[in-house]
Coordinates of C-alpha atoms in Angstrom, one line a residue:
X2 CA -30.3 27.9 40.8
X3 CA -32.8 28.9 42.8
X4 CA -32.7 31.3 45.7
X5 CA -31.0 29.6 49.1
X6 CA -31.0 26.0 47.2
X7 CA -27.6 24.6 48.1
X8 CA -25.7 23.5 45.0
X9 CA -25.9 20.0 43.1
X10 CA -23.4 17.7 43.6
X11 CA -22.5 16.1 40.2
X12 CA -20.3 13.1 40.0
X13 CA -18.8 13.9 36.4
X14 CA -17.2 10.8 34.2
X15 CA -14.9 11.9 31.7
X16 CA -12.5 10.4 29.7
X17 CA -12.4 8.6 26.2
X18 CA -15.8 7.0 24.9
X19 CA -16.1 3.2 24.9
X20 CA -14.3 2.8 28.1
X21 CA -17.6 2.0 30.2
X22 CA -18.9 5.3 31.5
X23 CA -22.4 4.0 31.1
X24 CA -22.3 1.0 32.7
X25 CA -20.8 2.7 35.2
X26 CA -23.2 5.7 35.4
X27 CA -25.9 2.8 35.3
X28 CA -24.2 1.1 38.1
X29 CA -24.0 4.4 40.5
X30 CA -27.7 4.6 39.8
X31 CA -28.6 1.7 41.8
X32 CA -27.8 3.7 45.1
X33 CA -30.6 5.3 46.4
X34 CA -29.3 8.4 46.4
X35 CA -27.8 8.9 43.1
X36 CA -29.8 9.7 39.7
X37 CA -28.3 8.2 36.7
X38 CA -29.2 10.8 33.5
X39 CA -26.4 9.1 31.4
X40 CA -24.6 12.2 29.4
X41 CA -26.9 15.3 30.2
X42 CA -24.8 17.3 27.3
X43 CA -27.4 15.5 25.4
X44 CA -30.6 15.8 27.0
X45 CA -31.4 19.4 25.5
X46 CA -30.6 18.6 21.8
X47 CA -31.0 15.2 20.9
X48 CA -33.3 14.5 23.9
X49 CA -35.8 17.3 24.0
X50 CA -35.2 18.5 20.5
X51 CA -34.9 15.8 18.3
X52 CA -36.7 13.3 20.2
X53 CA -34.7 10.9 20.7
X54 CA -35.6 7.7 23.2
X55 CA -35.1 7.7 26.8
X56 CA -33.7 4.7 28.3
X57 CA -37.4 3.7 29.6
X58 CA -37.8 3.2 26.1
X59 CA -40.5 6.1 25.7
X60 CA -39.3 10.2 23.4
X61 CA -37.9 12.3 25.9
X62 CA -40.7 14.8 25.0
X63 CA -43.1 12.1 26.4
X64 CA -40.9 10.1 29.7
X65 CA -42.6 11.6 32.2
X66 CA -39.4 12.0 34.5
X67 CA -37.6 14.0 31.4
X68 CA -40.9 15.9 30.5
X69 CA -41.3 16.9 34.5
X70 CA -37.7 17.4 33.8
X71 CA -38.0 19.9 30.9
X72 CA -40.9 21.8 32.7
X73 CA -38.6 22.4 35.8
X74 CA -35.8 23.6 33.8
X75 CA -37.9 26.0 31.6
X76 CA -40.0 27.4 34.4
X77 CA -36.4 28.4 36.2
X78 CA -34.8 29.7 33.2
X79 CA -37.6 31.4 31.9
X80 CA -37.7 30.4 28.4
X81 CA -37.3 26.9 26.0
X82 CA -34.4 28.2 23.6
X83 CA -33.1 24.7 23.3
X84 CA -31.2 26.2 19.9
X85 CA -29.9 28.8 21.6
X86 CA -28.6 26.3 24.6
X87 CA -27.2 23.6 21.7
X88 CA -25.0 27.3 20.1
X89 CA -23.6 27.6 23.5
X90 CA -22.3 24.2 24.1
X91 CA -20.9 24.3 21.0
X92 CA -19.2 27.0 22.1
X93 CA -17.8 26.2 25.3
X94 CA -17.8 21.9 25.2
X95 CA -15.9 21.9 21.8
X96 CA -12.3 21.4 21.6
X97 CA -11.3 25.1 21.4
X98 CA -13.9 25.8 23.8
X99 CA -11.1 24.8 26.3
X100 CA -8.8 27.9 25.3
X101 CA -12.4 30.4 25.6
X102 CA -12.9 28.7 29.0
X103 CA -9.5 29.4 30.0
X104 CA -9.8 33.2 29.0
X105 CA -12.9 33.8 30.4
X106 CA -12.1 32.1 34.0
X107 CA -11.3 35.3 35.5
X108 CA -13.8 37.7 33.9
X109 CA -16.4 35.2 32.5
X110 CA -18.2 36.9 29.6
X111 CA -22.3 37.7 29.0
X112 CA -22.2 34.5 27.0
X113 CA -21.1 32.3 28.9
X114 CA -23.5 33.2 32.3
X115 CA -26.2 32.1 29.9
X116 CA -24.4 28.9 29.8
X117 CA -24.0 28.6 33.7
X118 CA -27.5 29.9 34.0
X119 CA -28.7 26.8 32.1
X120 CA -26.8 24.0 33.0
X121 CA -26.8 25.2 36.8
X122 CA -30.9 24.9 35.8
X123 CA -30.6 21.7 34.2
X124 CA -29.0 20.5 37.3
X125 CA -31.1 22.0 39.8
X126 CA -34.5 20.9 37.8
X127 CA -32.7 16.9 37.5
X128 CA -32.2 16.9 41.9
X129 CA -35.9 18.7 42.1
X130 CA -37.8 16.5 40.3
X131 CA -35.7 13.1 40.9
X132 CA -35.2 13.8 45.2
X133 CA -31.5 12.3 44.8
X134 CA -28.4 14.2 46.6
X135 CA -26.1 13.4 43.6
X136 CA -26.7 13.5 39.8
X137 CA -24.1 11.3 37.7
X138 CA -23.4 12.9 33.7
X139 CA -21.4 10.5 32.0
X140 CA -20.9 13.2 29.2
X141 CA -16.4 12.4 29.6
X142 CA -16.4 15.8 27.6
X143 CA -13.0 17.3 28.7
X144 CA -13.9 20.8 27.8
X145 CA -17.6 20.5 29.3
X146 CA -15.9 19.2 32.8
X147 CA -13.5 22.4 32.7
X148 CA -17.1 24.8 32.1
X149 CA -19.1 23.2 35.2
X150 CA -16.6 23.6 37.0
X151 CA -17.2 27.7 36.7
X152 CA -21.2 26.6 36.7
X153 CA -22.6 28.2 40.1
X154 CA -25.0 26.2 41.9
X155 CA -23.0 22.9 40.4
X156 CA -20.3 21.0 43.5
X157 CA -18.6 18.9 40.8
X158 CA -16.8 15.6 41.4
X159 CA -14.7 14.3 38.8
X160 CA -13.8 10.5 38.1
X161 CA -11.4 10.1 35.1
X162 CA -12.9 6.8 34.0
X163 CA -10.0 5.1 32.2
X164 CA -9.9 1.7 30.0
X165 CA -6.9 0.1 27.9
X166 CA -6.4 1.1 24.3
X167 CA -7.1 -2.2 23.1
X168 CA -9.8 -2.8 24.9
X169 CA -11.2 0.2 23.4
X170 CA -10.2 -0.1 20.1
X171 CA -12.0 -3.6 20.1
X172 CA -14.8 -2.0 21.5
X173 CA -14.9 0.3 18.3
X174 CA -14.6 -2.3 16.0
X175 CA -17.9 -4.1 16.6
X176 CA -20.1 -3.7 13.6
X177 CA -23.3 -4.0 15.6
X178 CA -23.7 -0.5 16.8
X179 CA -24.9 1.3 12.6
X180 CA -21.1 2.7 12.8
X181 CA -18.6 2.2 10.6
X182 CA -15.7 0.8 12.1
X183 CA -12.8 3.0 13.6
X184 CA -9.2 1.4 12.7
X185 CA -7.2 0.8 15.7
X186 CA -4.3 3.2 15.6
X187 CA -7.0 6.1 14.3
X188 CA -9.2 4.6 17.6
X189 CA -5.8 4.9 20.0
X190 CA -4.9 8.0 18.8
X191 CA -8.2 9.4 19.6
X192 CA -8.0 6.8 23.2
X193 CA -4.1 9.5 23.9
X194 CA -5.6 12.9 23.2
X195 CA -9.1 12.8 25.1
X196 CA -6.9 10.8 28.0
X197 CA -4.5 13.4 28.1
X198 CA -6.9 15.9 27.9
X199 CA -9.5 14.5 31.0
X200 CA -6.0 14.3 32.7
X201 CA -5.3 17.7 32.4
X202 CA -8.6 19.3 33.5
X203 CA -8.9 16.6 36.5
X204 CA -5.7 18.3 37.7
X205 CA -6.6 21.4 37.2
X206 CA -10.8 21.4 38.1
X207 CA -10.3 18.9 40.9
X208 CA -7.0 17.7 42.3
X209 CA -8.9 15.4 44.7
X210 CA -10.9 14.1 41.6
X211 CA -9.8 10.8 41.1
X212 CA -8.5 8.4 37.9
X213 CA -10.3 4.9 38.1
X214 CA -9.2 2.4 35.6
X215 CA -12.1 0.3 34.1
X216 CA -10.1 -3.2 34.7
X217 CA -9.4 -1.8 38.7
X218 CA -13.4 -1.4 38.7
X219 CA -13.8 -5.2 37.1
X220 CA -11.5 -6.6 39.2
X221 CA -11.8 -5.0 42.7
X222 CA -15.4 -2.8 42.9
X223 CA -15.5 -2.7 46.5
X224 CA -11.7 -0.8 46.4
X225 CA -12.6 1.2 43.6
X226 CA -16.7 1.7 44.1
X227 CA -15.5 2.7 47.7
X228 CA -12.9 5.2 46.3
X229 CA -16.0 6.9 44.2
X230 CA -18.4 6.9 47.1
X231 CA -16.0 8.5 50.0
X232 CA -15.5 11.4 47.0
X233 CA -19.4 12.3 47.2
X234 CA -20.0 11.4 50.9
X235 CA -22.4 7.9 50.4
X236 CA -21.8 4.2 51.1
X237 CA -21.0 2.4 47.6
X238 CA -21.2 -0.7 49.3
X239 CA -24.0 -2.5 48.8
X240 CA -23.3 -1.8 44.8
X241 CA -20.0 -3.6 45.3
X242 CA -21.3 -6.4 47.0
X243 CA -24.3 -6.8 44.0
X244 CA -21.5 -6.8 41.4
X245 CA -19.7 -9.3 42.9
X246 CA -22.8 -11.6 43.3
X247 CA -23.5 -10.8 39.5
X248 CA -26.9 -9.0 40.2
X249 CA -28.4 -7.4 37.1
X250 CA -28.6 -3.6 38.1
X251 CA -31.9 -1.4 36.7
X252 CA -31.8 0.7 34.5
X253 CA -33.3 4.1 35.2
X254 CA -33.6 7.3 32.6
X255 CA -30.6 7.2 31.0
X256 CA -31.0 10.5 28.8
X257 CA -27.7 9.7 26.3
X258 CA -24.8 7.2 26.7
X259 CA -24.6 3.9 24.6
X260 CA -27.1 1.2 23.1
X261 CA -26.4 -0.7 26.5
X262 CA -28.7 2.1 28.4
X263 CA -32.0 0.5 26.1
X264 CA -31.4 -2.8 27.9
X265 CA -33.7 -2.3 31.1
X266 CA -31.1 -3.9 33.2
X267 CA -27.5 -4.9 32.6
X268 CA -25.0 -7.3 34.5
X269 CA -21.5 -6.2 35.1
X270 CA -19.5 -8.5 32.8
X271 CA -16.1 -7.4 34.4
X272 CA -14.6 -8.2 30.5
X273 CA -11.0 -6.8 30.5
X274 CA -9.6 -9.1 27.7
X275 CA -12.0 -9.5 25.2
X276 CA -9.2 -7.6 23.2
X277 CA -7.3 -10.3 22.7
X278 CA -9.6 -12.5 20.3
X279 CA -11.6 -9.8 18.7
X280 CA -8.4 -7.7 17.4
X281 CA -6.0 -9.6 15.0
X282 CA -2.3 -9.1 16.1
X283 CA -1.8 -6.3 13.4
X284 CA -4.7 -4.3 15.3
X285 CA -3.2 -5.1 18.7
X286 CA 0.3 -3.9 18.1
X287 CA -1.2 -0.6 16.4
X288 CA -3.2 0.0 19.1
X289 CA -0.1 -0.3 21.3
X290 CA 1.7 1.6 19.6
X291 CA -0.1 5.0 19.3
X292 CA -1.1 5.0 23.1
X293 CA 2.0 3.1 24.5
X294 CA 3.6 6.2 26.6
X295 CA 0.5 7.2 28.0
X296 CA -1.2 3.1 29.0
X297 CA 2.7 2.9 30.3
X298 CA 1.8 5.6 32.4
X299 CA -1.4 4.6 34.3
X300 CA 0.3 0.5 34.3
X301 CA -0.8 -1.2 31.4
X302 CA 1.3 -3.9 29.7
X303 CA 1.7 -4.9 26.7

């Protein structure tokens, strides 16, 4: 960060994939004081280094917010080692980086201040160049939530974005996406551990942090866009009230997240039981049955 800058508040969705973080993160955008990067774990590698297409459509080596971006971030780190940043956050955002975080908490080692030092940058370049008071990364990452939360310069916010199993599951199944299907017990076993692991860091990072099921979000946004807002300090309102009226909500540039960021603008579908015809009854009771204890927990039914 840079000197006397106060830090970036970062709203921070974690939680299982396919549960609607982007839409979400896309939906939190529309306020005009929130920027909507989509997961920024990505935006060094397969943004800046490999190319890959912002959600404007354009490389992220040539979107002129990510390329201001980029230039911010390098001139206030000092260098472009974008191999060098992709060997850190394999180090610290993969699943045993949770036991190196843990260890280096109290006495954090050389290593990982060269972490802090570049997300803390990464953040600081996103607020600079976009003007917006809070930064949404929809990374859901368990281990990369736990390492921000030791990031100086970063105020981080956690919302443990949760969807049912099956939904999910169904959601994995589509054959549209170029990947190969994911069975539904192998899906809900997946759905349990990074659950119970967003759960655990939430506790720990943020006890105020908050767990927002996607179905809640569908069926109530005013309660549960309200909930999200008071936890940053802004008026969600007016993004309830579009939702409700069925507004298509822009797209800005969305650095990583799923094929739905490419669309320009998306319309909250508020689907919670799609499930039910695109699984056969095999798939549904495996799904059930390799999450059941935990979708008990946070009140689903079977």
């Amino acid at each position: 960060m840079e000197p006397n800058e106060p830090p970036v508040k970062v709203l921070y969705v974690l939680g299982d994939g396919r549960s609607g973080s982007t839409v979400l993160d896309i939906v939190l955008g529309n306020h005009p004081g929130v920027e909507s990067v989509g997961e920024v774990r990505k935006v060094p590698t397969r943004g800046w280094e490999a190319g890959n297409p912002c959600s404007c459509g354009r490389p992220m080596g040539e979107c002129p917010f990510w390329s201001e971006v980029h230039e911010e971030w390098v001139r206030r780190v000092g260098s472009d080692d974008l191999k060098g940043f992709r060997k850190l956050q394999g180090i610290y955002e993969s699943r045993g980086g949770i036991l190196r975080l843990l260890a280096e908490r109290a006495r954090p080692s050389e290593r990982f201040r060269r972490y802090a030092r570049l997300n803390g940058a990464l953040f600081g370049a996103i607020r600079a160049v976009s003007g917006k008071s809070v930064v949404v990364d929809s990374s859901k990452v368990p281990a990369r939530a736990l390492a921000l939360s030791s990031v100086p310069g970063v105020e981080l916010h956690l919302v443990h974005l949760i969807r049912d199993a099956r939904g999910v599951a169904a959601s994995r199944k589509k054959s549209d996406t170029g990947v190969a299907s994911t069975p539904a017990w192998r899906s809900s076993m997946r759905w349990t551990e990074a659950n119970l692991l967003s759960e655990w860091v939430r506790r720990r990072v943020d006890p105020a942090g908050l767990r927002v099921r996607y179905e809640d979000l569908a069926a109530d946004p005013r309660r549960e866009l309200g909930r999200i807002g008071t936890s940053v300090g802004l008026d969600l309102s007016g993004l309830a009230e579009g939702l409700l009226a069925g507004r298509e909500m822009r797209v800005g540039h969305v650095g990583g997240g799923n094929r739905v960021r490419m669309a320009g603008t998306v319309r909250f579908s508020g689907d919670t039981d799609g499930w039910r015809t695109r699984l056969s009854e095999g798939e549904q009771r495996a799904a059930w049955t390799f999450a059941a204890p935990l979708m008990k927990r946070h009140g689903y039914k079977r």
